[in-house]
Amino acid sequence: MGRYDFRALRVRQTARALVETRRDPALPPWYKIVGDIPPSEILSRPVQRTPRVRGKAKKPSRMFQPLPIAYPEDKLRSDFFNDHPWELARPRLVVEDSGNDAKGYNWATIVQPGKQLDGESVVQRQMWLMKHKAYPKALAYDTARREFYKHRHLEDVRRRIAKEEALHVGAYFGKGPLEIGMELEDKSFENWKQWAAQQIEDEQQMRAQLFSGPVNPEESAPPEVEGSFEELPETVSAPR
Amino acid sequence: MILRHLAARNGPRALARYASQPQPLRRFYASDVDGIAASADNTLKQLHSLEAQINQATGDRVPSLNPETAGEAEAVSASPLSIVEQYHLHQKQKQVSGHLGSDIAPHYQPHTLLTHPPSPADVTLELLLASEAHQGHATSLWNPANARYIYGIRQGTHIISLEATAAHLRRAAKVVQEVARRGGMILFVGTRDGQDTAVVRAAQLAKGYHLFERWIPGSITNGQQILGRCRTKVVNEKDEEVPGFEEQLWDRPVLRPDLVVCMNPLENYVLLHECALNNIPTIGVIDTNADPTWVTYPIPANDDSLRCIQVIAGVLGRAGEAGQKQRLEAAERGEITYRPAQGLHLPEVEEAASSSAHEVVLGEESIEDADEVAGKLEDRDNHDGRKQGHRIRISA
């Protein structure tokens, strides 16, 4: 507990010791390999940040903890998505093709081949405008944002026209998600109605059984209203 | 059943022939105009004609649907095009119309990591990045022993340094290659869901062994009880089985791996502990929450991404493949790169039958020249029959 076990790292030394003490007849086949390619150094912690020397001497802390990674786009990204929170709800493709996907993009235009138009496009376009056109941040943001709105609108138009054309030449589309959802809801409601009717019927039968025959002829007078309601749940649950 | 398969195979060819000839197109669907009986008749006729064409196109006969109509069906089939002509027609059509349609740029196809795994030379930081090898766990889950491999913190998770990943992966690949070259037994282990295909593929390439279900605890430390009944076989230096050693193999100790490659060390602590106890080197994928002291050669990478695991397993499998190739090439030249199994004596029958077939005389043991310890051992071991380059393998 709390101790390091270095047996896995010291296989070579152990193998040699075993052979030298004649507990093993021969060296294992990997003996020379592990000598040629030794295991790497582990458990060493690189110093990530040094404490301040000037000024008031602080007790060094978090010296070995990794540092946060920050990029200039981060602020722009958070600005855009704060202004357009529903952009985060759109489905997004996150699988990289080769790892070099971003190298083929030229943000002189906001639309890139092979990349869907989304908030990231706005951020990159804004970065490009700030860097190459020396736009101030707000102007670059507005420019990129307007281009984004325009292309979103064009996408919508394109989609609508495509649907109209397809319908014109005889395509038909199935039910939409809302219709399917309504159907499922209707079905559940019908099931519930059936179940509720059954429950009511059971309840009525039970009540009829309860009041059908007076147990004692002397007490056959109509029971009090409060008493009957109090007794009802108990008598219903008793036969189960 | 057979008919349907053949129809699926030869359908395009049949259609191409229809398209090439100015004969009236056959209807393949009964229209509303036909009555039910007529349409059924039509369908049967089409079936028979299709069957006849298939019979004509392929060499082997397809049994007819109705034996009475078999003669009639043969009469229908009279096609002027031979298979060669059909092939050339198909090529011509492909030339004419193959470029039509959209142009698909090269993109990521998940199966290619299994069918064509990358070799150690193909490991780039971009490949590792695309396969999400850099994604670690939440910062609160980290094991500080991994501080060396961590590049930084991004959105509350540790990012593994891809340079460290690539360096350690290449180093591990070299180890796998050398162990395979020296005829060591390599076990690939990946017991998480979805890792089985990658592990099996790597084992196939490296001619090693794979484990994708639970590791039975004690398979090394208590191997005689757990694996004692597994069949083993003796192979020569060209990996051909040499029969006749069955009696000698009965009372031999159970085989142990010489190298264990573990894709998910967190779930396989028992395996790694047994390997450490028994002095077996291990290679493991160490995420930011794993303990790097469990394995001999850690590969800092994301063990939760199947793509990353496929890349790593593929690279190690390719390395093993290269090592096996080197070993077999050396065997072709008459060199044995490994230490043959000790204490095996040639069976009498085998000796009479084909002793010269697999007998290779070793010049010098090349394994132990690394160290002077080996020299001390060498003269002690000279009395057994290790001139033959025999090894023992587990046979499935």
XYZ file of C-alpha atoms in Angstrom:
636
model
C 0.000 0.000 0.000
C 1.491 3.226 -1.120
C 4.655 1.531 -2.317
C 5.738 1.320 -5.875
C 6.234 -2.087 -7.399
C 9.127 -1.931 -9.815
C 9.194 -5.607 -10.702
C 7.727 -4.944 -14.138
C 10.470 -2.450 -14.880
C 13.280 -4.637 -13.599
C 12.592 -7.757 -15.606
C 16.067 -7.748 -17.101
C 17.926 -7.515 -13.828
C 15.682 -10.197 -12.362
C 16.212 -12.505 -15.321
C 19.940 -12.142 -14.988
C 19.867 -12.738 -11.262
C 17.739 -15.842 -11.741
C 20.178 -17.261 -14.228
C 23.207 -16.410 -12.152
C 21.724 -18.139 -9.161
C 20.826 -21.096 -11.410
C 17.135 -20.908 -10.757
C 16.497 -20.493 -14.459
C 18.421 -22.609 -16.936
C 18.729 -19.972 -19.645
C 18.197 -16.350 -20.367
C 14.804 -15.475 -21.839
C 14.637 -14.561 -25.534
C 13.947 -10.907 -24.769
C 16.973 -10.456 -22.522
C 19.165 -8.706 -25.066
C 16.258 -6.713 -26.496
C 15.297 -5.235 -23.161
C 18.962 -4.345 -22.692
C 19.122 -2.666 -26.090
C 15.782 -0.898 -25.753
C 15.486 -0.158 -22.055
C 12.179 0.923 -20.535
C 11.783 4.655 -20.372
C 12.191 6.699 -17.281
C 8.960 6.869 -15.350
C 7.642 8.601 -12.262
C 9.747 11.695 -12.886
C 7.808 14.928 -12.707
C 8.943 17.778 -14.906
C 8.752 21.195 -13.272
C 5.888 22.981 -14.968
C 6.103 26.390 -13.307
C 8.599 28.063 -11.083
C 7.611 30.151 -8.114
C 8.032 33.900 -8.338
C 11.433 34.971 -7.225
C 11.044 38.741 -7.150
C 8.740 40.484 -4.792
C 7.333 38.697 -1.845
C 8.574 35.153 -1.689
C 5.660 32.783 -1.986
C 5.609 29.231 -0.896
C 5.918 27.233 -4.108
C 2.791 25.327 -4.984
C 1.459 23.423 -7.976
C 4.963 23.309 -9.356
C 4.502 19.891 -10.936
C 0.931 20.170 -12.110
C 0.207 20.502 -15.829
C -0.638 23.947 -17.119
C -3.809 24.898 -18.913
C -3.636 25.172 -22.701
C -5.067 28.417 -24.061
C -5.513 29.706 -27.601
C -6.533 33.172 -28.824
C -9.695 31.720 -30.384
C -11.062 30.672 -27.037
C -12.418 34.106 -26.157
C -13.946 34.566 -29.618
C -15.526 31.149 -29.422
C -17.078 31.786 -26.046
C -18.393 35.154 -27.287
C -20.029 33.613 -30.314
C -21.619 30.733 -28.482
C -22.847 32.995 -25.714
C -24.616 35.039 -28.354
C -25.871 31.984 -30.269
C -26.443 29.264 -27.664
C -28.612 27.149 -29.957
C -25.709 26.676 -32.322
C -24.429 24.181 -29.763
C -27.561 22.085 -30.222
C -26.841 21.408 -33.880
C -25.305 18.060 -34.706
C -21.645 18.359 -35.476
C -19.100 16.096 -37.153
C -16.134 15.616 -34.858
C -14.333 12.750 -36.587
C -11.038 13.797 -38.105
C -10.093 12.369 -41.463
C -6.335 12.541 -41.416
C -5.504 14.931 -38.604
C -4.548 17.512 -41.220
C -8.103 18.533 -41.999
C -7.650 22.124 -40.917
C -4.598 22.616 -43.111
C -6.637 22.691 -46.300
C -8.842 25.544 -45.169
C -8.422 29.090 -46.346
C -10.499 31.455 -44.278
C -10.527 34.182 -46.887
C -14.078 32.899 -47.376
C -16.326 31.584 -44.684
C -17.435 28.521 -46.659
C -14.870 25.750 -46.804
C -15.114 22.624 -48.912
C -15.473 19.562 -46.752
C -16.440 21.496 -43.640
C -19.930 22.241 -42.483
C -20.768 25.849 -41.778
C -21.008 26.297 -38.037
C -19.850 28.501 -35.209
C -16.269 27.385 -35.672
C -16.362 28.861 -39.180
C -17.343 32.223 -37.742
C -14.542 32.110 -35.203
C -11.918 31.195 -37.787
C -13.185 33.776 -40.231
C -13.086 36.409 -37.527
C -9.533 35.422 -36.656
C -8.569 35.668 -40.312
C -10.117 39.103 -40.689
C -8.380 40.364 -37.570
C -5.062 39.015 -38.720
C -5.022 39.684 -42.455
C -7.349 42.653 -42.828
C -6.418 44.245 -39.489
C -10.101 44.590 -38.601
C -10.883 45.448 -35.019
C -12.457 42.635 -33.075
C -16.022 43.916 -33.114
C -15.993 44.718 -36.812
C -14.476 41.342 -37.662
C -17.115 39.656 -35.536
C -19.945 41.515 -37.237
C -18.561 40.827 -40.707
C -18.090 37.137 -40.059
C -21.461 36.903 -38.358
C -23.297 38.528 -41.278
C -21.618 36.190 -43.743
C -22.622 33.314 -41.542
C -26.273 34.405 -41.435
C -26.299 34.856 -45.199
C -24.961 31.407 -45.898
C -27.290 29.845 -43.362
C -30.177 31.495 -45.154
C -28.900 30.264 -48.518
C -28.630 26.764 -47.102
C -32.251 26.917 -46.001
C -33.355 28.118 -49.403
C -31.361 25.393 -51.098
C -32.896 22.744 -48.898
C -36.421 23.994 -49.492
C -35.960 24.143 -53.251
C -34.470 20.675 -53.303
C -37.476 19.352 -51.427
C -39.884 21.074 -53.783
C -38.091 19.684 -56.810
C -38.077 16.215 -55.363
C -41.780 16.406 -54.596
C -42.426 17.668 -58.100
C -40.757 14.668 -59.725
C -42.623 12.243 -57.525
C -40.619 11.756 -54.387
C -42.429 11.318 -51.149
C -41.045 11.701 -47.699
C -42.053 9.637 -44.756
C -43.454 10.903 -41.541
C -41.523 13.545 -39.764
C -40.296 13.213 -36.215
C -43.203 15.259 -34.886
C -45.766 13.053 -36.585
C -44.087 9.913 -35.344
C -43.990 11.391 -31.854
C -47.666 12.295 -31.980
C -48.542 8.791 -33.110
C -46.617 7.274 -30.252
C -48.280 9.637 -27.836
C -51.734 8.785 -29.186
C -50.975 5.115 -28.854
C -49.878 5.506 -25.249
C -52.980 7.520 -24.521
C -55.221 4.872 -26.009
C -53.483 2.237 -23.954
C -53.948 4.308 -20.861
C -57.633 4.772 -21.646
C -58.083 1.031 -21.938
C -56.241 0.475 -18.699
C -58.259 3.168 -16.896
C -61.554 1.716 -18.110
C -60.459 -1.668 -16.828
C -59.523 -0.163 -13.485
C -62.879 1.540 -13.147
C -64.655 -1.639 -13.991
C -62.631 -3.577 -11.413
C -63.314 -0.961 -8.811
C -66.995 -1.049 -9.470
C -67.106 -4.799 -9.274
C -65.223 -4.743 -6.024
C -67.573 -2.195 -4.594
C -70.548 -4.187 -5.712
C -69.177 -7.285 -4.007
C -68.509 -5.311 -0.888
C -72.010 -3.959 -0.529
C -73.951 -6.839 -2.009
C -74.668 -9.019 1.045
C -74.964 -7.710 4.604
C -72.883 -9.893 6.918
C -75.117 -9.384 9.926
C -78.931 -9.033 9.486
C -79.125 -6.632 12.478
C -76.589 -4.253 10.944
C -78.105 -4.360 7.485
C -79.057 -0.735 7.767
C -77.277 1.474 5.196
C -73.738 2.160 6.525
C -72.494 5.595 7.334
C -70.907 7.442 4.517
C -67.606 8.243 6.284
C -67.152 4.726 7.600
C -67.609 3.141 4.205
C -64.993 5.365 2.608
C -62.542 4.639 5.364
C -62.999 0.933 5.149
C -62.854 0.727 1.415
C -59.083 0.684 0.823
C -58.499 -1.933 3.483
C -61.101 -4.290 2.200
C -59.898 -3.838 -1.340
C -56.343 -4.648 -0.471
C -57.205 -7.591 1.737
C -57.961 -10.259 -0.924
C -54.692 -9.683 -2.775
C -30.538 -20.860 -52.670
C -27.771 -21.505 -55.168
C -29.810 -19.873 -57.857
C -30.197 -16.726 -55.827
C -26.488 -16.451 -55.118
C -25.621 -16.905 -58.743
C -28.210 -14.384 -59.762
C -26.684 -11.879 -57.370
C -23.230 -12.577 -58.767
C -24.161 -12.556 -62.415
C -26.955 -10.042 -62.347
C -24.943 -7.010 -63.470
C -23.446 -8.963 -66.340
C -26.845 -10.120 -67.493
C -28.184 -6.601 -67.275
C -25.229 -5.251 -69.224
C -25.942 -7.694 -72.006
C -29.540 -6.610 -72.113
C -28.444 -3.026 -72.355
C -26.028 -3.771 -75.185
C -28.422 -5.641 -77.453
C -31.367 -4.117 -79.248
C -33.735 -6.796 -78.034
C -36.908 -5.781 -76.247
C -36.457 -5.330 -72.557
C -38.078 -7.928 -70.404
C -40.408 -6.746 -67.728
C -39.239 -7.672 -64.309
C -42.321 -6.647 -62.407
C -45.823 -7.777 -63.071
C -47.918 -4.728 -63.819
C -51.454 -4.132 -62.730
C -52.772 -4.992 -66.164
C -51.864 -8.665 -65.830
C -53.982 -10.954 -63.857
C -52.510 -12.791 -60.941
C -52.150 -16.023 -62.872
C -50.553 -14.270 -65.813
C -48.147 -12.408 -63.635
C -47.171 -15.578 -61.819
C -46.582 -17.205 -65.179
C -44.478 -14.251 -66.285
C -42.395 -14.413 -63.138
C -41.784 -18.104 -63.604
C -40.747 -17.535 -67.205
C -38.369 -14.805 -66.208
C -36.912 -17.012 -63.526
C -36.321 -19.778 -66.008
C -34.747 -17.499 -68.554
C -32.496 -15.977 -65.893
C -31.524 -19.429 -64.761
C -30.717 -20.402 -68.310
C -28.542 -17.375 -68.773
C -26.723 -18.109 -65.576
C -26.207 -21.681 -66.673
C -24.835 -20.463 -69.928
C -22.560 -17.880 -68.376
C -21.051 -20.036 -65.682
C -19.448 -23.380 -66.174
C -21.306 -25.344 -63.535
C -24.935 -26.277 -63.897
C -27.560 -24.776 -61.676
C -30.375 -27.178 -60.903
C -33.617 -26.045 -62.432
C -36.578 -24.927 -60.414
C -38.859 -27.329 -62.228
C -37.250 -30.407 -63.778
C -39.788 -30.504 -66.599
C -38.831 -27.099 -67.900
C -35.105 -27.725 -67.840
C -34.905 -28.667 -71.522
C -36.952 -25.682 -72.550
C -34.767 -23.368 -70.523
C -31.663 -24.560 -72.304
C -33.267 -23.859 -75.632
C -33.918 -20.244 -74.605
C -30.289 -19.540 -73.795
C -28.449 -18.570 -76.904
C -26.200 -15.638 -76.190
C -23.542 -14.570 -78.696
C -21.297 -12.989 -76.023
C -18.603 -15.047 -74.397
C -17.232 -14.254 -70.986
C -14.257 -12.427 -72.478
C -16.540 -10.268 -74.568
C -18.712 -9.548 -71.588
C -15.646 -8.559 -69.639
C -14.496 -6.170 -72.329
C -17.987 -4.763 -72.628
C -18.013 -4.156 -68.912
C -14.644 -2.438 -69.094
C -15.856 -0.244 -71.921
C -18.980 0.713 -70.012
C -16.869 1.513 -67.003
C -14.674 3.719 -69.140
C -17.657 5.534 -70.576
C -19.749 5.999 -67.480
C -17.382 5.366 -64.602
C -16.496 9.002 -64.043
C -20.110 10.070 -63.741
C -21.483 10.972 -60.380
C -19.893 12.760 -57.466
C -16.182 12.746 -56.800
C -15.400 11.343 -53.388
C -12.328 12.775 -51.756
C -10.187 10.451 -49.658
C -11.639 10.232 -46.205
C -11.468 8.202 -43.035
C -12.839 4.695 -43.401
C -12.924 2.871 -40.084
C -12.345 -0.601 -41.474
C -9.033 0.307 -43.083
C -7.328 0.367 -39.699
C -8.102 -3.340 -39.488
C -7.583 -4.340 -43.107
C -4.450 -2.246 -43.642
C -3.024 -1.379 -40.241
C -0.353 1.308 -40.173
C 3.228 0.208 -39.759
C 5.577 1.806 -37.224
C 6.981 4.015 -39.967
C 3.494 5.405 -40.641
C 2.999 6.688 -37.125
C 2.655 10.437 -37.321
C 1.404 12.942 -34.823
C -1.471 13.723 -37.202
C -2.545 10.093 -37.244
C -2.419 9.958 -33.469
C -4.327 13.207 -33.205
C -7.004 12.032 -35.616
C -7.380 8.833 -33.631
C -7.806 10.846 -30.418
C -4.769 9.430 -28.728
C -4.307 12.729 -26.907
C -7.522 12.719 -24.896
C -6.895 11.937 -21.284
C -9.268 11.806 -18.360
C -10.656 14.516 -16.149
C -7.952 16.249 -14.197
C -9.277 14.991 -10.902
C -8.815 11.374 -11.992
C -5.179 11.632 -12.912
C -2.347 9.570 -11.633
C 0.501 11.985 -10.912
C 2.967 9.346 -12.081
C 1.873 10.276 -15.595
C 2.866 13.925 -15.283
C 5.701 13.253 -17.670
C 3.369 12.356 -20.516
C 0.847 15.136 -20.033
C 0.993 18.157 -22.276
C -1.548 20.342 -20.535
C -5.097 20.840 -19.381
C -7.872 21.643 -21.811
C -11.478 22.039 -20.691
C -10.939 20.076 -17.534
C -9.215 17.088 -19.109
C -5.580 16.242 -19.387
C -4.114 16.231 -22.870
C -1.497 13.580 -23.478
C 1.609 14.705 -25.307
C 1.520 13.110 -28.728
C 5.269 13.290 -29.038
C 5.577 11.073 -25.975
C 2.954 8.737 -27.421
C 4.742 8.423 -30.746
C 8.143 7.883 -29.140
C 6.863 5.238 -26.753
C 4.841 3.556 -29.478
C 7.870 3.270 -31.742
C 9.933 1.924 -28.905
C 7.296 -0.680 -28.080
C 7.040 -1.590 -31.759
C 10.760 -2.208 -31.852
C 10.482 -4.481 -28.826
C 7.649 -6.447 -30.410
C 9.565 -6.782 -33.636
C 12.695 -8.055 -31.944
C 10.800 -10.487 -29.749
C 8.995 -11.825 -32.817
C 12.285 -12.123 -34.646
C 13.669 -14.220 -31.837
C 10.695 -16.535 -31.870
C 9.182 -15.245 -28.631
C 5.581 -15.881 -27.800
C 3.564 -12.650 -27.873
C 0.156 -12.327 -26.236
C -2.136 -9.462 -27.242
C -4.752 -8.625 -24.635
C -7.698 -6.260 -25.007
C -10.701 -7.147 -22.925
C -12.888 -4.103 -23.434
C -15.872 -4.107 -25.731
C -14.856 -3.581 -29.327
C -11.187 -4.218 -28.830
C -11.460 -7.844 -29.888
C -11.123 -7.300 -33.630
C -8.059 -5.107 -33.222
C -6.430 -7.568 -30.862
C -7.159 -10.563 -33.071
C -5.840 -8.773 -36.112
C -2.636 -7.817 -34.333
C -2.163 -11.396 -33.172
C -2.729 -12.658 -36.713
C -0.105 -10.323 -38.096
C 2.450 -11.040 -35.405
C 1.676 -14.767 -35.356
C 1.034 -14.355 -31.681
C -1.855 -15.095 -29.390
C -4.837 -13.024 -28.410
C -7.138 -12.644 -25.443
C -10.300 -10.619 -25.711
C -12.340 -12.127 -22.922
C -11.550 -12.378 -19.277
C -8.047 -13.275 -18.185
C -8.424 -16.295 -15.968
C -6.464 -15.398 -12.849
C -3.614 -17.791 -12.307
C -3.107 -18.731 -15.934
C 0.587 -18.032 -15.439
C 1.098 -18.579 -11.732
C -1.108 -21.673 -11.665
C -0.825 -22.581 -15.301
C -0.446 -26.316 -14.789
C -3.995 -26.497 -13.438
C -5.629 -24.040 -15.811
C -3.822 -24.583 -19.103
C -2.442 -28.054 -18.474
C -4.773 -29.712 -20.945
C -4.084 -27.364 -23.845
C -2.600 -29.143 -26.803
C 0.891 -28.084 -27.747
C 2.838 -28.944 -30.817
C 6.414 -28.896 -31.952
C 7.239 -26.773 -34.972
C 10.428 -26.492 -36.909
C 12.122 -23.279 -37.879
C 9.771 -22.778 -40.821
C 6.731 -23.036 -38.555
C 5.753 -26.453 -39.902
C 4.418 -28.878 -37.378
C 6.674 -31.806 -36.599
C 4.667 -34.802 -35.399
C 5.834 -37.502 -33.065
C 6.680 -35.471 -29.974
C 3.360 -35.961 -28.202
C 4.687 -38.182 -25.435
C 7.524 -35.838 -24.697
C 5.201 -32.850 -24.442
C 3.005 -34.365 -21.757
C 5.206 -33.703 -18.789
C 6.603 -30.381 -19.906
C 5.715 -27.216 -17.994
C 2.960 -25.033 -19.401
C 4.051 -22.445 -21.937
C 4.261 -18.831 -20.852
C 4.248 -15.767 -23.054
C 7.516 -13.970 -23.619
C 5.834 -10.616 -24.121
C 2.373 -9.406 -23.165
C 0.768 -6.447 -24.919
C -2.162 -5.122 -22.911
C -4.590 -2.587 -24.355
C -6.474 -1.905 -21.119
C -4.211 -2.300 -18.108
C -6.811 -0.905 -15.719
C -9.003 -3.976 -16.097
C -6.110 -6.426 -16.277
C -4.183 -5.739 -13.140
C -4.131 -9.432 -12.273
C -2.559 -10.332 -15.595
C 0.098 -7.651 -15.302
C 0.833 -8.612 -11.727
C 1.283 -12.227 -12.720
C 3.595 -11.158 -15.511
C 5.644 -9.094 -13.071
C 5.824 -11.995 -10.661
C 6.983 -14.310 -13.409
C 9.385 -11.861 -14.939
C 7.600 -11.369 -18.245
C 7.967 -7.976 -19.927
C 4.717 -6.162 -20.677
C 3.601 -3.363 -22.962
C 0.515 -1.390 -21.959
C -1.552 1.567 -23.083
C -1.415 3.951 -20.151
C -4.110 6.580 -19.929
C -3.787 9.487 -17.524
C -5.577 7.548 -14.792
C -3.511 4.370 -15.050
C -0.397 3.441 -13.141
C 2.672 3.283 -15.396
C 4.573 1.041 -13.003
C 2.307 -1.877 -13.842
C 3.929 -2.364 -17.225
C 7.474 -2.501 -18.488
C 6.907 -0.373 -21.568
C 4.079 2.141 -21.164
C 2.475 3.732 -24.214
C 0.782 6.917 -23.000
C -2.416 7.151 -25.042
C -6.167 7.219 -24.767
C -7.347 3.706 -24.007
C -11.021 4.626 -24.360
C -10.894 5.392 -28.068
C -11.282 2.322 -30.234
C -9.659 4.106 -33.141
C -6.603 4.780 -31.016
C -6.514 1.190 -29.829
C -6.786 -0.005 -33.423
C -3.893 2.201 -34.441
C -1.720 1.001 -31.576
C -2.617 -2.650 -32.005
C -2.119 -2.359 -35.749
C 1.299 -0.777 -35.365
C 2.420 -3.411 -32.891
C 0.962 -6.154 -35.083
C 2.817 -4.819 -38.093
C 6.013 -4.710 -36.072
C 5.477 -8.335 -35.088
C 4.819 -9.189 -38.715
C 8.123 -7.608 -39.723
C 9.908 -9.576 -37.004
C 8.333 -12.845 -38.088
C 9.318 -12.118 -41.650
C 12.907 -11.564 -40.602
C 12.876 -14.810 -38.675
C 11.480 -16.815 -41.581
C 13.955 -15.250 -43.996
C 16.761 -16.214 -41.672
C 15.288 -19.714 -41.514
C 15.369 -19.862 -45.311
C 19.054 -19.071 -45.152
C 19.495 -21.802 -42.605
C 19.928 -19.576 -39.582
C 17.906 -19.965 -36.445
C 17.321 -16.753 -34.583
C 15.949 -18.262 -31.423
C 16.957 -20.672 -28.751
C 15.458 -24.048 -29.598
C 13.374 -25.938 -27.111
C 15.419 -27.856 -24.610
C 15.134 -31.510 -23.777
C 13.382 -32.698 -26.926
C 14.642 -35.904 -28.465
C 13.833 -36.921 -31.988
C 11.322 -39.727 -32.073
C 12.519 -42.889 -33.797
C 9.870 -43.048 -36.484
C 10.311 -39.437 -37.344
C 14.016 -39.894 -37.647
C 13.599 -42.733 -40.086
C 11.022 -40.938 -42.171
C 12.190 -37.419 -42.766
C 14.941 -36.401 -40.473
C 16.743 -34.461 -43.133
C 13.666 -32.410 -43.906
C 13.733 -30.291 -40.806
C 17.162 -30.809 -39.444
C 19.158 -27.629 -39.435
C 22.513 -27.527 -37.830
C 23.120 -24.476 -35.770
C 26.433 -22.789 -36.108
C 26.383 -20.748 -32.961
C 23.715 -19.652 -30.595
C 23.187 -16.042 -31.417
C 20.907 -15.186 -28.562
C 23.192 -15.382 -25.636
C 26.222 -13.649 -27.020
C 25.008 -10.471 -25.415
C 26.324 -11.333 -22.062
C 29.022 -13.345 -20.474
C 26.429 -15.170 -18.425
C 25.473 -16.914 -21.563
C 28.923 -18.273 -22.066
C 28.844 -19.952 -18.727
C 25.574 -21.593 -19.564
C 26.433 -22.703 -22.997
C 28.759 -25.524 -22.197
C 26.379 -26.772 -19.544
C 23.527 -27.074 -21.992
C 25.379 -28.871 -24.700
C 24.280 -32.344 -23.844
C 20.656 -32.160 -24.991
C 19.234 -32.435 -28.460
C 18.868 -28.814 -29.377
C 20.559 -29.067 -32.726
C 17.187 -29.156 -34.334
C 15.536 -25.756 -34.369
C 12.418 -26.946 -32.650
C 10.076 -24.759 -30.751
C 6.898 -25.533 -28.913
C 3.760 -23.629 -29.718
C 0.229 -23.788 -28.509
C -1.994 -25.196 -31.184
C -5.539 -24.050 -31.369
